[in-house]
Each structure stands twice: as structure tokens, then as C-alpha cells.
Short mmCIF file of C-alpha atoms in Angstrom, two decimals:
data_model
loop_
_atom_site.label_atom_id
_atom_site.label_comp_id
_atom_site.label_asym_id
_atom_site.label_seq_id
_atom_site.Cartn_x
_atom_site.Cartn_y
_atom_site.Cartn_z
CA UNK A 1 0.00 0.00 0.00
CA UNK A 2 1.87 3.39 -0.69
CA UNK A 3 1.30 5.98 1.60
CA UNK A 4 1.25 9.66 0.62
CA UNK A 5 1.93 12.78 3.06
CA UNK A 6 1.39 16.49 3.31
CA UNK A 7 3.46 18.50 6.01
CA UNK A 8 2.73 22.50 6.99
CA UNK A 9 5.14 24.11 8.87
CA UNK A 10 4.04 27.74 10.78
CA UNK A 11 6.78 30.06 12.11
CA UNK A 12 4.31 32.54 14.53
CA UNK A 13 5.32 35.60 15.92
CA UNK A 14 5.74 36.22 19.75
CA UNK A 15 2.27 36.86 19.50
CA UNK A 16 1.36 33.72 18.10
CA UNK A 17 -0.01 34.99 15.11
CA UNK A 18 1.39 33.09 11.65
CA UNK A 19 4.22 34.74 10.07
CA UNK A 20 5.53 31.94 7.52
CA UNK A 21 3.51 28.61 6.71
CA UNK A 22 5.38 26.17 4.37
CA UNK A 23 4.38 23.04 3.06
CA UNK A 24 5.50 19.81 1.26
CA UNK A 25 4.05 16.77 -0.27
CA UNK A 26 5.30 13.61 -1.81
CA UNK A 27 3.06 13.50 -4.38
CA UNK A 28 3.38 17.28 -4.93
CA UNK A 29 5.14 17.57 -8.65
CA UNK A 30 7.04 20.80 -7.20
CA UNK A 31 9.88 19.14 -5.43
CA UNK A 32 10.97 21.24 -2.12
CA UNK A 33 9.18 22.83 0.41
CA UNK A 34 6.57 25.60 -0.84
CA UNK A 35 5.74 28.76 1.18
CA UNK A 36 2.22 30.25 0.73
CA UNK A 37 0.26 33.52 2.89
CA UNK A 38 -3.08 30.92 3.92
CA UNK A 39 -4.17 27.42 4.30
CA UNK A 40 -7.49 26.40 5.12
CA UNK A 41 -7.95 22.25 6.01
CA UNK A 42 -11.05 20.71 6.96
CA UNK A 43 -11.25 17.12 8.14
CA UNK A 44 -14.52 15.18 8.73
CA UNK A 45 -15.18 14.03 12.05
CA UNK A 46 -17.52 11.05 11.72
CA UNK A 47 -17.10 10.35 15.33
CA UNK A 48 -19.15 13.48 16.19
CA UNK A 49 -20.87 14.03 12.07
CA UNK A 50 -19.35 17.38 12.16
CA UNK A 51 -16.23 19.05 10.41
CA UNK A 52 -13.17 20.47 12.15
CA UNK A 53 -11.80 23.23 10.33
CA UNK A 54 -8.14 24.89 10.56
CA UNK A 55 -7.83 28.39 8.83
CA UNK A 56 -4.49 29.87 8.61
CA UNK A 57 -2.62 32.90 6.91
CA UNK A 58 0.10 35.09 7.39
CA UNK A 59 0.16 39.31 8.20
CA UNK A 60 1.03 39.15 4.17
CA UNK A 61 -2.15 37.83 2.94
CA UNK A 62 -3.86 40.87 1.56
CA UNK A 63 -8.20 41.41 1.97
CA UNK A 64 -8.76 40.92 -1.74
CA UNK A 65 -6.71 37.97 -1.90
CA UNK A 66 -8.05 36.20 1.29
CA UNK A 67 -11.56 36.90 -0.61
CA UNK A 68 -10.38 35.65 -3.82
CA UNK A 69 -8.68 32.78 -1.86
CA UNK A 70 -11.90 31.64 -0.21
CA UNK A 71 -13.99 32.22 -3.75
CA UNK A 72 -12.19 29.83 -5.21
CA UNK A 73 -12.15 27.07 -2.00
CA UNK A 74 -15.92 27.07 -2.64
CA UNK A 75 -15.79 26.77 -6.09
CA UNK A 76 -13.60 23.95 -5.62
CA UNK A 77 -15.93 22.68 -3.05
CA UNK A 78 -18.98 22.78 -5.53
CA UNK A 79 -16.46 20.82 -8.07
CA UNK A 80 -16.08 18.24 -5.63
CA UNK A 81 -19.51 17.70 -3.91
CA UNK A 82 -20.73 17.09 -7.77
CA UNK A 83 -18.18 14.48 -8.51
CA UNK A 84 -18.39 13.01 -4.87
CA UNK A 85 -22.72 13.01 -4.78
CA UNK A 86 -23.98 13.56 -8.10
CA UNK A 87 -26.28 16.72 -6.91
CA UNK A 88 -26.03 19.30 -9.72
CA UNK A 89 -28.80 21.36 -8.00
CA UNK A 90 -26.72 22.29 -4.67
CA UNK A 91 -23.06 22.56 -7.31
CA UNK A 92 -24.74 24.75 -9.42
CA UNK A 93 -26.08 26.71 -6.15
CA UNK A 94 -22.47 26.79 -4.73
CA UNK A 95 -21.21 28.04 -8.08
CA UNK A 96 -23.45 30.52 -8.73
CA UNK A 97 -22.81 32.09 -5.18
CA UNK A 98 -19.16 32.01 -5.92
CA UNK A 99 -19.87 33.53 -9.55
CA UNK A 100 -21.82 36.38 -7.84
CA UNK A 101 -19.21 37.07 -5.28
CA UNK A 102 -16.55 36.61 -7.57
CA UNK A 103 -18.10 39.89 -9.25
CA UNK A 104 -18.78 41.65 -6.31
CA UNK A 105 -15.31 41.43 -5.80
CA UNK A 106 -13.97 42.70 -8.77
CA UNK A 107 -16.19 45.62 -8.42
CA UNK A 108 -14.39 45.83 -4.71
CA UNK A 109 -11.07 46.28 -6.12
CA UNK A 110 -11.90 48.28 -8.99
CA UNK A 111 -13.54 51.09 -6.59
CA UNK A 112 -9.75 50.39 -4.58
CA UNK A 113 -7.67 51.39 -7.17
#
């Protein structure tokens, strides 16, 4: 059986807030540790039918692309609950939420500039 591994790695400040997060994994096809500004995991707990969550970024992780970033996690997330279920009626839901904030944001950063 192979096994396959993912490994984060947070430097915090003295106030424990996340300065760095890095990650690796061996099936990643970009060899070395990457560094990114936010993570966001969510593991199912069947135990307890609920979802534990772990949301992470950095003091470099701008507004608009902590929006953007979380767009496109529920776009994802409409991707997958389609292939995982079959329900096209709650995807297309997800989708079209994420298409209508996706606009609102680009109106957000247009009136920024």
C-alpha cells in the first residue's frame, strides 16, 4: 500500500499569530518545500458528524486575496460535492454564489484602485 503525506510548517510571531507557513508533499510535482500567505484544512469528524476546520494565513495575505482565496475554495468545493454526490442542484447553487461574489469582488477592487 503506498502511503502519501502532506506537512505545513508555521513560524508565529511572539504573539502567536502566523508569520511563515510552508508546506510539502510527496506527491506534490514541485519538489521542495513551498511557502504560501493561507491554508485552510477541513477534516470530517464522523465520530461526532461534524467538520473540524483549521484556517491559517500570514500578516502578508492581503483582503482581496483572502476573498479571492476563499472564492475559489468554494468553487472547488462545488467541483467536488458534484463528482463526490452527483447533486447538480446544490453545485450549481455553490457556483453561482461564488460567480456572484466573484463579481462583487472585482467591483471591490476596482472602486480600490
Amino acid at each position: 500500500m503506498k502511503n502519501s503525506e502532506i506537512h505545513f510548517t508555521v513560524e508565529l510571531d511572539n504573539q502567536n499569530v502566523p508569520d511563515k507557513i510552508h508546506w510539502s508533499a510527496t506527491d506534490n510535482p514541485n519538489e521542495g518545500i513551498n511557502d504560501t500567505r493561507a491554508i485552510a484544512i477541513a477534516v470530517w469528524d464522523h465520530y461526532h458528524r461534524g467538520t473540524l476546520k483549521i484556517d491559517l494565513w500570514t500578516k502578508e495575505m492581503e483582503v482581496f486575496e483572502m476573498k479571492r482565496f476563499y472564492i475559489e475554495i468554494m468553487s472547488g468545493i462545488a467541483d467536488t460535492l458534484l463528482t463526490a454526490t452527483n447533486d447538480r442542484t446544490m453545485a450549481d447553487s455553490i457556483e453561482g454564489l461564488c460567480e456572484t461574489l466573484s463579481k462583487k469582488l472585482d467591483e471591490e477592487m476596482k472602486a480600490a484602485k
